[in-house]
PDB file of C-alpha atoms in Angstrom:
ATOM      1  CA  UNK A   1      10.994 -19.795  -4.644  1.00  0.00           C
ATOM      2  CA  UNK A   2      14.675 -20.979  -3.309  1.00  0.00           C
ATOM      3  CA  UNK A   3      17.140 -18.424  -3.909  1.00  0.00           C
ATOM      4  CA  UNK A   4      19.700 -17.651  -2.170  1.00  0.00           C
ATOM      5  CA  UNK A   5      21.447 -14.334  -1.211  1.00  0.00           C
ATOM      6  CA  UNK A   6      24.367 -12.849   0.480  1.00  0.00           C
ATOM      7  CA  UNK A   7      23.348 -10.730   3.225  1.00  0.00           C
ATOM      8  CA  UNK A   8      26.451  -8.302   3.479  1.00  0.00           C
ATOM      9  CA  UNK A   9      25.632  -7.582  -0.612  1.00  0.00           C
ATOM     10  CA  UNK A  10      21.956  -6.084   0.465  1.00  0.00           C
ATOM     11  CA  UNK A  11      21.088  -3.120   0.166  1.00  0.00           C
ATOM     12  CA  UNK A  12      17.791  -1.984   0.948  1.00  0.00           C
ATOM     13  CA  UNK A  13      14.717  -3.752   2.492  1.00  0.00           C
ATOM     14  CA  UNK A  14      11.368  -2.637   1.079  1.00  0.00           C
ATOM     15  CA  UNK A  15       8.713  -3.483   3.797  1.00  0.00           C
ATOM     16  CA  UNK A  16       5.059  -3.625   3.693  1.00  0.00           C
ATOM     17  CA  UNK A  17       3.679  -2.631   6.547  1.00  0.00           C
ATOM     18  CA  UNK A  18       0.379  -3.965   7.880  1.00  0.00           C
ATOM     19  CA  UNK A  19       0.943  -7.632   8.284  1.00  0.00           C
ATOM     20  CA  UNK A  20       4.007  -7.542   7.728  1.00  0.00           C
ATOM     21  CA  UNK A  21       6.088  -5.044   9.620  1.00  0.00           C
ATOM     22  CA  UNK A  22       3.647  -4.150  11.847  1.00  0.00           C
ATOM     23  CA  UNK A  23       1.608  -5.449  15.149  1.00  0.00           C
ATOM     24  CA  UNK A  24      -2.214  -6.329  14.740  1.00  0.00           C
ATOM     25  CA  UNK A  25      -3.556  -2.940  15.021  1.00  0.00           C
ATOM     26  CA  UNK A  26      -1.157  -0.943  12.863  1.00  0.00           C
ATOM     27  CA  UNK A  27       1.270  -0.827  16.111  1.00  0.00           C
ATOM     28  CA  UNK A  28       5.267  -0.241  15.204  1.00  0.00           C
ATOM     29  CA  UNK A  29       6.604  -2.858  17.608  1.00  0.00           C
ATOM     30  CA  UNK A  30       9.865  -1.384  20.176  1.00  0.00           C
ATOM     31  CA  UNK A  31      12.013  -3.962  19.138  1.00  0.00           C
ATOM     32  CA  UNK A  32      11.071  -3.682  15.241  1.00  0.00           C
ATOM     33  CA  UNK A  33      11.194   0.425  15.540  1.00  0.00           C
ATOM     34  CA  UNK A  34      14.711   0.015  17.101  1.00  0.00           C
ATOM     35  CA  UNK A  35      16.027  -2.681  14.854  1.00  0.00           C
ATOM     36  CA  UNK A  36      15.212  -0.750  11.744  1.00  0.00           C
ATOM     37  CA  UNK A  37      16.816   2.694  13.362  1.00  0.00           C
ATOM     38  CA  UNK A  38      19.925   0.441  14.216  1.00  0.00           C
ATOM     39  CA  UNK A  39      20.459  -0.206  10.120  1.00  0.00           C
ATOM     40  CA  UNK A  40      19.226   2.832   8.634  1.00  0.00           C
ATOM     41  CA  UNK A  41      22.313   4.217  10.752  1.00  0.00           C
ATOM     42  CA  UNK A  42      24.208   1.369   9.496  1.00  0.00           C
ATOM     43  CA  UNK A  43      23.664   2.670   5.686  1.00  0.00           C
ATOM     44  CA  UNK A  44      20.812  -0.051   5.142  1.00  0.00           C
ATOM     45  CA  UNK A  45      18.080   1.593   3.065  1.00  0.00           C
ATOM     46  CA  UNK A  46      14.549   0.786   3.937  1.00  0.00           C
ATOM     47  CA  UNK A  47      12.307   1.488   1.252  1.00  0.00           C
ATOM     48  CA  UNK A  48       8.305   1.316   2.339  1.00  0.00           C
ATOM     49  CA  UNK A  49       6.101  -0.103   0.127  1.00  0.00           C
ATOM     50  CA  UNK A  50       2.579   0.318   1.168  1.00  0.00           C
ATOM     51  CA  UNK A  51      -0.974   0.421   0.233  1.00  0.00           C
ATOM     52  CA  UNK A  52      -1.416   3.200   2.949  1.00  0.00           C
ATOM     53  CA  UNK A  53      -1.144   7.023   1.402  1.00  0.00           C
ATOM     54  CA  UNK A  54       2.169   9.367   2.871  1.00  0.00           C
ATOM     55  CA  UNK A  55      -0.416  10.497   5.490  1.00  0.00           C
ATOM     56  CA  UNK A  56      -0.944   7.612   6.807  1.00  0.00           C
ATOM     57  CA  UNK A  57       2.434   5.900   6.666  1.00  0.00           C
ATOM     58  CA  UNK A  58       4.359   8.712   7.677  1.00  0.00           C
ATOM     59  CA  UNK A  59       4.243   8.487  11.597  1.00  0.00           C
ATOM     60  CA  UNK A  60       6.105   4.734  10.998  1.00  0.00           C
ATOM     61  CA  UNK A  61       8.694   6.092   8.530  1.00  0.00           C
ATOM     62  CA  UNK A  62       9.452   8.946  10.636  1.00  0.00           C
ATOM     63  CA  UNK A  63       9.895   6.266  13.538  1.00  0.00           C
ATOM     64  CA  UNK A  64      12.871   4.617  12.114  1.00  0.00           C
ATOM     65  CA  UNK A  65      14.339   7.244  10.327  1.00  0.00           C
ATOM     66  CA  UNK A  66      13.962   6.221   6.546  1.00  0.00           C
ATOM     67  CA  UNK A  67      14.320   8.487   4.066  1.00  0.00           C
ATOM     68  CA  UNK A  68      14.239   8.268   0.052  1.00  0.00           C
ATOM     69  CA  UNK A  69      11.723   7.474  -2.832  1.00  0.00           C
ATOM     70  CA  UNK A  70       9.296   5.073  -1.471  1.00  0.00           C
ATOM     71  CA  UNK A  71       6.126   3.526  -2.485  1.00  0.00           C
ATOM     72  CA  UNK A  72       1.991   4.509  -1.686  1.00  0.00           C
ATOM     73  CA  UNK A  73      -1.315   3.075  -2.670  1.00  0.00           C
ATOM     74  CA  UNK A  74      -0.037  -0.333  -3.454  1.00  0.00           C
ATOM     75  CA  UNK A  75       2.330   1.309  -6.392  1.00  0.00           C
ATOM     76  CA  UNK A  76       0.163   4.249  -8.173  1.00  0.00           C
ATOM     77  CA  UNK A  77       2.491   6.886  -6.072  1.00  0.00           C
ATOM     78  CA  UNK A  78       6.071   6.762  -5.937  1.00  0.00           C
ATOM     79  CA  UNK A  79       6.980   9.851  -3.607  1.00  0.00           C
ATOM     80  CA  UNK A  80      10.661  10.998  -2.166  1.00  0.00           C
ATOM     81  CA  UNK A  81       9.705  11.429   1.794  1.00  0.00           C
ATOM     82  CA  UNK A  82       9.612  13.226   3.900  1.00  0.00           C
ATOM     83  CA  UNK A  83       9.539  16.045   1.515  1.00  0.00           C
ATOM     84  CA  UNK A  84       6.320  14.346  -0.149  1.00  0.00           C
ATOM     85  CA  UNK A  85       8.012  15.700  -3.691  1.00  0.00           C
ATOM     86  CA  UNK A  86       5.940  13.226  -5.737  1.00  0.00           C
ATOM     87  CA  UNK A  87       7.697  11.065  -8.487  1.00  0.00           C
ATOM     88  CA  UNK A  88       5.279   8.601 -10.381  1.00  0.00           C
ATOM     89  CA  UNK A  89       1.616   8.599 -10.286  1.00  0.00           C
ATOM     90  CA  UNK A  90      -0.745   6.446 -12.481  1.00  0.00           C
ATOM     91  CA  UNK A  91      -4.496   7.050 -11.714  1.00  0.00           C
ATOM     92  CA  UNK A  92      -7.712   5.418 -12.460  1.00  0.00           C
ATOM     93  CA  UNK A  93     -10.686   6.756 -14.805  1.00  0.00           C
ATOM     94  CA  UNK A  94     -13.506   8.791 -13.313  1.00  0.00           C
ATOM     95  CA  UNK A  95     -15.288   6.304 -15.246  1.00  0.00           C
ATOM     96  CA  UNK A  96     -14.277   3.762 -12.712  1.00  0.00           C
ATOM     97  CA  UNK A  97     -15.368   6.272 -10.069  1.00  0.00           C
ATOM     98  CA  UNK A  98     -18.751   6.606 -10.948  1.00  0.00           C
ATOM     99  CA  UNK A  99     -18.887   3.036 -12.191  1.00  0.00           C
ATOM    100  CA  UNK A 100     -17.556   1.880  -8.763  1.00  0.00           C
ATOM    101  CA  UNK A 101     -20.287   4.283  -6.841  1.00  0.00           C
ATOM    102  CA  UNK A 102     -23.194   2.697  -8.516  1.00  0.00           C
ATOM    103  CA  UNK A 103     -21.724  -0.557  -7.672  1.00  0.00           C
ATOM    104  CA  UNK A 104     -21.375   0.156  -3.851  1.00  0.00           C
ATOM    105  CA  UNK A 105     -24.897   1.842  -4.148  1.00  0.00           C
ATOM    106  CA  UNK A 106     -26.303  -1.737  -5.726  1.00  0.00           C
ATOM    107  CA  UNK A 107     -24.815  -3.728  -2.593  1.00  0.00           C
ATOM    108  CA  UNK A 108     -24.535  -1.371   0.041  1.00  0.00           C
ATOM    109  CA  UNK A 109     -21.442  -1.412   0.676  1.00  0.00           C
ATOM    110  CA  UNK A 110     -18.478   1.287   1.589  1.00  0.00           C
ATOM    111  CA  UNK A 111     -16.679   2.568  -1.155  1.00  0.00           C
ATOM    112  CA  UNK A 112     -14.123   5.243  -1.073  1.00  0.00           C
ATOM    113  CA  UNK A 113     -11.697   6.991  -3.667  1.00  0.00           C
ATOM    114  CA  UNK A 114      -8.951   8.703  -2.976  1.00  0.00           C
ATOM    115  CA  UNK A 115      -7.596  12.210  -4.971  1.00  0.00           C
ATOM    116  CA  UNK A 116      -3.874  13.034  -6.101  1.00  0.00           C
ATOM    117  CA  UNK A 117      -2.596  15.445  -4.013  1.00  0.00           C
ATOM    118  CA  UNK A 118      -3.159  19.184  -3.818  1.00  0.00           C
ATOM    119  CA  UNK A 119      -6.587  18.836  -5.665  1.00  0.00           C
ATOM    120  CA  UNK A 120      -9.844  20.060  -3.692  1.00  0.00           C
ATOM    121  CA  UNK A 121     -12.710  17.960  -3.347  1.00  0.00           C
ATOM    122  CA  UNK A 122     -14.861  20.516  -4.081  1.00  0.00           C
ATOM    123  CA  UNK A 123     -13.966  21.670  -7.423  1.00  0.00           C
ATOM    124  CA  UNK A 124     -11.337  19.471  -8.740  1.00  0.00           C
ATOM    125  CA  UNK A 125      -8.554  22.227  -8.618  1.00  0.00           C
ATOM    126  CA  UNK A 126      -5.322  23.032  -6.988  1.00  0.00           C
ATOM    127  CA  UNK A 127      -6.058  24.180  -3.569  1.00  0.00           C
ATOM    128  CA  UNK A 128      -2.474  24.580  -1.427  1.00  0.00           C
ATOM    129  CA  UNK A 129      -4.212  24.028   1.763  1.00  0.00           C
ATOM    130  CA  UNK A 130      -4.627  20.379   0.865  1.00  0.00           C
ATOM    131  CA  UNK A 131      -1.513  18.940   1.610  1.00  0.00           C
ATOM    132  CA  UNK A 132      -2.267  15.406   1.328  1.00  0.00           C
ATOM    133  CA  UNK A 133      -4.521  12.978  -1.060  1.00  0.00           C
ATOM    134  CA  UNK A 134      -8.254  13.686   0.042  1.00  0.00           C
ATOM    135  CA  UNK A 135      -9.917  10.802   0.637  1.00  0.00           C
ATOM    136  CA  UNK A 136     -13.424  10.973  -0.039  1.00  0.00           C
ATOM    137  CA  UNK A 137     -16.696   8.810   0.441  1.00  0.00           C
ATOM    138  CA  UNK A 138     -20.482   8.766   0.628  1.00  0.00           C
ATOM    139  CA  UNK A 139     -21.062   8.011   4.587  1.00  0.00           C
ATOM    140  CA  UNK A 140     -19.718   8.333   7.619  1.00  0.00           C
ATOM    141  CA  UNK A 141     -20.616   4.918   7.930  1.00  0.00           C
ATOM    142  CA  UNK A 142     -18.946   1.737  11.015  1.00  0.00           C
ATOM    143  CA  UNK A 143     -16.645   0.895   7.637  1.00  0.00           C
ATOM    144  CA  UNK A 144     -15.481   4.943   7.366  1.00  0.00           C
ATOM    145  CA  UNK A 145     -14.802   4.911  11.058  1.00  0.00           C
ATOM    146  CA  UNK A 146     -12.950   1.471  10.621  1.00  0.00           C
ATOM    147  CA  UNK A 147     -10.352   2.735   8.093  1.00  0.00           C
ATOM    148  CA  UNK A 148     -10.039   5.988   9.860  1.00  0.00           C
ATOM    149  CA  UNK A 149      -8.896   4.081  13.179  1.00  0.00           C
ATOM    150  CA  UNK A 150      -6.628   2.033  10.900  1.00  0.00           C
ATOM    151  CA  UNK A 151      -4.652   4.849   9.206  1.00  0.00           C
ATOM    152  CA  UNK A 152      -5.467   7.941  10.751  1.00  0.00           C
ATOM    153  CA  UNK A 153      -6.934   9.207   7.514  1.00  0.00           C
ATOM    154  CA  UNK A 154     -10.128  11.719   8.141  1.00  0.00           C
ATOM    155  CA  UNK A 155     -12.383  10.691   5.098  1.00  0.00           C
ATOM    156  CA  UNK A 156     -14.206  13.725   3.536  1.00  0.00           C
ATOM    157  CA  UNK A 157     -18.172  12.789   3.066  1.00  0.00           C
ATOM    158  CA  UNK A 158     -19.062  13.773  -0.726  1.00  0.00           C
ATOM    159  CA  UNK A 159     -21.391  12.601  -3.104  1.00  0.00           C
ATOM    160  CA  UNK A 160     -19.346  10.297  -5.027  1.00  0.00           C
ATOM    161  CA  UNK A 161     -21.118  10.984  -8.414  1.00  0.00           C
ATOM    162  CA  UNK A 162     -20.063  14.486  -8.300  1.00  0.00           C
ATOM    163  CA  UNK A 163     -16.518  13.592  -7.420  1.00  0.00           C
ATOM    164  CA  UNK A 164     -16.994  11.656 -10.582  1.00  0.00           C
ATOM    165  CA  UNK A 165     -18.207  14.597 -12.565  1.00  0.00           C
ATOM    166  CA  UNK A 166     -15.039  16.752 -11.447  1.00  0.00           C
ATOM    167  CA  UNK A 167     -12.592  18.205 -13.936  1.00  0.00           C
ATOM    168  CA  UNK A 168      -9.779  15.857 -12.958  1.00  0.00           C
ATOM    169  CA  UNK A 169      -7.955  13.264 -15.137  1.00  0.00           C
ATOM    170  CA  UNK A 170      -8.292  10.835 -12.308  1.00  0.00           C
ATOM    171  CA  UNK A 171      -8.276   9.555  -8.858  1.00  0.00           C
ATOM    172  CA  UNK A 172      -5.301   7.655  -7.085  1.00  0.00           C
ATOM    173  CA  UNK A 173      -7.534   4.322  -6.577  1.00  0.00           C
ATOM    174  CA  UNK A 174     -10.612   3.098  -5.208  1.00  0.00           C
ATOM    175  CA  UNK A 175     -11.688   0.991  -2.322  1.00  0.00           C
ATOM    176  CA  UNK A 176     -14.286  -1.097  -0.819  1.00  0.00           C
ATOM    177  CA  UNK A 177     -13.924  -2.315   2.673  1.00  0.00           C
ATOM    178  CA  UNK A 178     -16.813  -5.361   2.644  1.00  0.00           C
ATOM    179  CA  UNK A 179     -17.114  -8.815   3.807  1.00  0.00           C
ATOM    180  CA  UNK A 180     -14.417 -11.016   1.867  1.00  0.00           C
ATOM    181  CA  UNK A 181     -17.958 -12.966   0.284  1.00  0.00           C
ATOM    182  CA  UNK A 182     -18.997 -10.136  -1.611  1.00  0.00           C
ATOM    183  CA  UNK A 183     -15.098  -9.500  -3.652  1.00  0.00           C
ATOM    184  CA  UNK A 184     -16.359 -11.600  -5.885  1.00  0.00           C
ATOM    185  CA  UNK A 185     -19.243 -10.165  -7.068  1.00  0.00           C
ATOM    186  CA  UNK A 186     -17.461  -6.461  -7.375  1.00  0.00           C
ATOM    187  CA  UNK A 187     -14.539  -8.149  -9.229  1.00  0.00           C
ATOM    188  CA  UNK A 188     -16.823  -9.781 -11.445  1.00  0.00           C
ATOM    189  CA  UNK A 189     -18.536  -6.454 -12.452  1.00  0.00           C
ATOM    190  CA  UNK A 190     -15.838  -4.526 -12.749  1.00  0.00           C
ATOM    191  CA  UNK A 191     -13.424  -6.746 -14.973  1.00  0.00           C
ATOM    192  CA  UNK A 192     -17.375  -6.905 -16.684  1.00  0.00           C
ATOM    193  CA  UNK A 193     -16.917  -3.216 -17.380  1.00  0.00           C
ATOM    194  CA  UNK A 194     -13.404  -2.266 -17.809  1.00  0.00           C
ATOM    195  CA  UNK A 195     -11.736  -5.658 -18.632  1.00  0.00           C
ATOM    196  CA  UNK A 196      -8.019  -5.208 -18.374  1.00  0.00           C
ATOM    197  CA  UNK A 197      -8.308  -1.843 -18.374  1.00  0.00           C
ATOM    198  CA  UNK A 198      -7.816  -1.836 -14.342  1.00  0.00           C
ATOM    199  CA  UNK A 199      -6.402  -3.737 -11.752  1.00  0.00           C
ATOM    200  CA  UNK A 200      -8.155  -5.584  -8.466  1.00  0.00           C
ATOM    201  CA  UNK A 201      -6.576  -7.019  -5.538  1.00  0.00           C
ATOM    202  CA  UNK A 202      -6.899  -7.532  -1.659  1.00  0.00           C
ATOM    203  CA  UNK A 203      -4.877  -5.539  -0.093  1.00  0.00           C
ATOM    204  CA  UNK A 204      -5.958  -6.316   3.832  1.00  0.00           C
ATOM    205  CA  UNK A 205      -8.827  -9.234   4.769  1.00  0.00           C
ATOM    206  CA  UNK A 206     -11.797  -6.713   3.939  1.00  0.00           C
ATOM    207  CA  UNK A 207     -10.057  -4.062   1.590  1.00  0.00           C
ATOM    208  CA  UNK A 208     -10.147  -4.421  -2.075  1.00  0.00           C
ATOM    209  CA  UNK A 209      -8.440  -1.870  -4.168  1.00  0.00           C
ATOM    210  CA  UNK A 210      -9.024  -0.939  -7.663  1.00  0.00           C
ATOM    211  CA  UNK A 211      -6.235   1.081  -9.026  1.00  0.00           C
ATOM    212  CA  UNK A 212      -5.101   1.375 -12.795  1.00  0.00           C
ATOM    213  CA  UNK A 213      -3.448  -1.500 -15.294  1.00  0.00           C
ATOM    214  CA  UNK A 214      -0.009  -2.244 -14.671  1.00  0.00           C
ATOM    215  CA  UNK A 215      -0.012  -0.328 -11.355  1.00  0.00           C
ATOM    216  CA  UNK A 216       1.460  -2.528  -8.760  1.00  0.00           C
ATOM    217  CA  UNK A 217       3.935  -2.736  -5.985  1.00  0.00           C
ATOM    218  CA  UNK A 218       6.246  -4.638  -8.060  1.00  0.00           C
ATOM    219  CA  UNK A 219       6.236  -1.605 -10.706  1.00  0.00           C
ATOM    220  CA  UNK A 220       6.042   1.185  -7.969  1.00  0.00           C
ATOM    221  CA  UNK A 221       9.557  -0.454  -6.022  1.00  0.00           C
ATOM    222  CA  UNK A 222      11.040  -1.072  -9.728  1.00  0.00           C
ATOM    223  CA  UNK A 223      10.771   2.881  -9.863  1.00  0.00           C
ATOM    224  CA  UNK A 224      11.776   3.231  -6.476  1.00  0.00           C
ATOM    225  CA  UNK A 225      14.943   1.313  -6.945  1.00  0.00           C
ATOM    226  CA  UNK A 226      15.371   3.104  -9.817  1.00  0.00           C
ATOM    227  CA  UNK A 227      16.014   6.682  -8.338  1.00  0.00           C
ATOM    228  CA  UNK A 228      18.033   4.874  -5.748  1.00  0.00           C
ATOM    229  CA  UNK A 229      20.292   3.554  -8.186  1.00  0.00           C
ATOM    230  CA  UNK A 230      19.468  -0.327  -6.619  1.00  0.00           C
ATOM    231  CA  UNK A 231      20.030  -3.755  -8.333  1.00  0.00           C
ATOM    232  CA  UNK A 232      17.584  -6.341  -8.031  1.00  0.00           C
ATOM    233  CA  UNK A 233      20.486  -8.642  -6.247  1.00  0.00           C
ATOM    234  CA  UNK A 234      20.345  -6.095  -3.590  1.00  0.00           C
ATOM    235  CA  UNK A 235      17.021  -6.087  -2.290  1.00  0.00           C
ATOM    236  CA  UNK A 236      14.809  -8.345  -0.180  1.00  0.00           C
ATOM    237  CA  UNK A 237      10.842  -7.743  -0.271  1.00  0.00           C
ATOM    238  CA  UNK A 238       9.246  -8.323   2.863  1.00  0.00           C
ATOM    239  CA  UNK A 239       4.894  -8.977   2.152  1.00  0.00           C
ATOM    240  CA  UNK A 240       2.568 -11.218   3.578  1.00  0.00           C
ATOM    241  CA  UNK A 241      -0.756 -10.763   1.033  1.00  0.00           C
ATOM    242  CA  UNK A 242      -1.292 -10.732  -3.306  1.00  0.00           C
ATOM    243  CA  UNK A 243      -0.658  -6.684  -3.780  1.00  0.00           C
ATOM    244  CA  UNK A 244       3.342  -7.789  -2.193  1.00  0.00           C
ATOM    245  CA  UNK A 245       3.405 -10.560  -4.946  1.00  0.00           C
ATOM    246  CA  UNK A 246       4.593  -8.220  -7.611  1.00  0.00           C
ATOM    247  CA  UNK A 247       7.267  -6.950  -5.272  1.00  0.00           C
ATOM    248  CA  UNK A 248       8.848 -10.002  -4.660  1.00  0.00           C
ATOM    249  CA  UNK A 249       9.885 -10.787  -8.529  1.00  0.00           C
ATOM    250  CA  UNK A 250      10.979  -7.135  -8.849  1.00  0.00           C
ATOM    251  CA  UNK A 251      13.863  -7.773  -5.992  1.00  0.00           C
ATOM    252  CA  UNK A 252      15.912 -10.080  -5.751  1.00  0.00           C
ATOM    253  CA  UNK A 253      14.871 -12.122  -2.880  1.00  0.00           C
ATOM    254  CA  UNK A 254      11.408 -12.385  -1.099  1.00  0.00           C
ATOM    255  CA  UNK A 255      10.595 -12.477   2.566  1.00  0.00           C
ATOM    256  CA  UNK A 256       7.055 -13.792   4.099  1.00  0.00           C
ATOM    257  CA  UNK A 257       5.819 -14.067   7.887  1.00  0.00           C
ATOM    258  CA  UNK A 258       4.142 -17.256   8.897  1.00  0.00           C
ATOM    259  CA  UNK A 259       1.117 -16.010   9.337  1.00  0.00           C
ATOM    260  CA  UNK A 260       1.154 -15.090   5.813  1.00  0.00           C
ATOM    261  CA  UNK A 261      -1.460 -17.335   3.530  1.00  0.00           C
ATOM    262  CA  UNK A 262       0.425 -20.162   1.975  1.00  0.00           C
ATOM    263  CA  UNK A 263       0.303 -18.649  -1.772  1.00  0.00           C
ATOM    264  CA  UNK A 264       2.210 -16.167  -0.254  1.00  0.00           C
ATOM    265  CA  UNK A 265       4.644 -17.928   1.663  1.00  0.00           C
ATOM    266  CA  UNK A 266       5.416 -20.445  -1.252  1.00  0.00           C
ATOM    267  CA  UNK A 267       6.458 -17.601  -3.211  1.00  0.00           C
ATOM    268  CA  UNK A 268       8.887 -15.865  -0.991  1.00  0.00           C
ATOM    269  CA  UNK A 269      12.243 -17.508  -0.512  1.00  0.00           C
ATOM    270  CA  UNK A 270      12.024 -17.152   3.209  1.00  0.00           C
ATOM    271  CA  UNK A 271       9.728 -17.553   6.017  1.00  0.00           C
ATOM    272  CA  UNK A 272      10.306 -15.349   9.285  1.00  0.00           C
ATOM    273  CA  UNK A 273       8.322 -15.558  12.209  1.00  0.00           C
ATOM    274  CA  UNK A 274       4.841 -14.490  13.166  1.00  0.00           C
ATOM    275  CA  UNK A 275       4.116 -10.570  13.375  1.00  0.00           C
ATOM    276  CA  UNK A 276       3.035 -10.728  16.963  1.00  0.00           C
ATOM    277  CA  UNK A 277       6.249 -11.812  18.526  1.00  0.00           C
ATOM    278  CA  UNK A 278       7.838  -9.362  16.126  1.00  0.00           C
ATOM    279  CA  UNK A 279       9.022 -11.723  13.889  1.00  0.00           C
ATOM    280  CA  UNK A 280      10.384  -9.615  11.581  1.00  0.00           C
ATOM    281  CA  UNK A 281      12.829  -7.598  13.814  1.00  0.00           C
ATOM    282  CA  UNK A 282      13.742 -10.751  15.456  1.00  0.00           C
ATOM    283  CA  UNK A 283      14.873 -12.188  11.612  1.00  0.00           C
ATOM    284  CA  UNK A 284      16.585  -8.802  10.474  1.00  0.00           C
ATOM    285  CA  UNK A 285      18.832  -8.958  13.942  1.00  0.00           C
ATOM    286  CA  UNK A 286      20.033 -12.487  13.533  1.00  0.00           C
ATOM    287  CA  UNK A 287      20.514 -11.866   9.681  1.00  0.00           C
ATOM    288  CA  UNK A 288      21.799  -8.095   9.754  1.00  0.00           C
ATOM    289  CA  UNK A 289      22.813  -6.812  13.636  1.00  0.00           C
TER     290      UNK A 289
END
């Protein structure tokens, strides 16, 4: 892409956040944390959009002092934070639950769903002392501990047939965290099963996310923008992997760091610098402050 925009007509920024916003380990750089404070109190909205759940994003959002409808799991939750008051959510099957179990069974790999809000793993009703999305797998396995580390989301261990087998209408999405070698193979029996039915993308070097058709970040900020009364001529999308993609032709200009993969950065209409040296802030200050 090539276009070209007129920074004091923006309005919002809607960020990704690992890879993009973020340091390599899901750290909220000092210089990023106090550029973004410095335009939220200029009137600048920032608008997350994530593939993390509120849980997990909220520690960053509280950070820079954002507020507003934002968006979770890569699009299937659109949610006004902090208040968590939720305002779109578009789940998968159970169907692709269990399917997606036997799957991860078959080639041992992790595999972990997560629940809408409010709804008890147990017995698949309203329970007000879950606050947040349960997110539930089979083991509390190196791959368990891995995404735990990287979003501060306690798993719940379950048998993930029975989950399945509860009297929900659906789950938020699914994930496997494997070696990028096997995506393949559980794309290829998926789309085998449920056609276009669902959606499958990487989200993070070893995550792949299954959520439902038409769910995507481009949708989930479209809504977003929506109850913020935005125009696509005043947003810039900031992603650096394929679930940002659909952001970046719902606003009206796309950003991409370099360390982005080139599919990526030929699709955004600019390139800031690399995440590590805070690239990001360092763009938003010579463009913004």
């Amino acid at each position: 892409m090539s276009r070209n925009y007129e920074p004091k007509l923006i309005k919002a920024l809607a960020i990704d956040l690992d890879g993009t916003t973020l340091l390599p380990g899901g750290i909220l750089g000092k210089r990023t944390r106090d550029c973004l404070r410095k335009l939220v109190a200029k009137g600048m909205q920032i608008i997350i959009s994530t593939g993390r759940p509120i849980e997990s994003s909220e520690k960053y959002r509280s950070a820079i002092g954002a507020e507003g409808p934002m968006v979770f799991f890569n699009g299937a939750e659109v949610a006004y934070v902090p208040s968590g008051i939720t305002l779109h959510t578009d789940c998968i099957s159970m169907d692709v639950v269990d399917f997606g179990t036997d799957i991860a069974r078959d080639l041992g790999i992790h595999y972990q769903v997560y629940l809408p809000a409010g709804i008890s793993p147990d017995t698949g009703k309203n329970d007000p002392n879950q606050l947040w999305e349960a997110l539930v797998t089979e083991k509390d396995s190196p791959d368990a501990q891995y995404y735990k580390s990287h979003t501060g989301v306690t798993p719940v261990i379950r048998d993930l047939k029975k989950i399945a087998a509860l009297p929900i209408d659906g789950c938020i999405k699914g994930m496997y965290i494997a070696d990028p070698s096997l995506h393949d193979e559980v794309r290829k029996r998926m789309q085998e099963r449920f056609g276009d039915s669902i959606t499958i993308m990487r989200s993070f070097p070893t995550f792949l996310e299954v959520i439902n058709a038409g769910v995507s970040k481009g949708e989930g900020l479209r809504i977003a923008m929506e109850h913020r009364g935005l125009k696509p001529e005043e947003v810039i999308a900031f992603g650096d992997e394929e679930n940002d993609l659909p952001m970046f032709t719902v606003a009206g200009f796309a950003a991409a760091p370099e360390s982005a993969r080139e599919k990526i950065r030929d699709s955004a209409d600019l390139i800031y610098g690399p995440i590590a040296e805070e690239g990001l802030a360092e763009y938003l200050e010579k463009t913004f402050l």
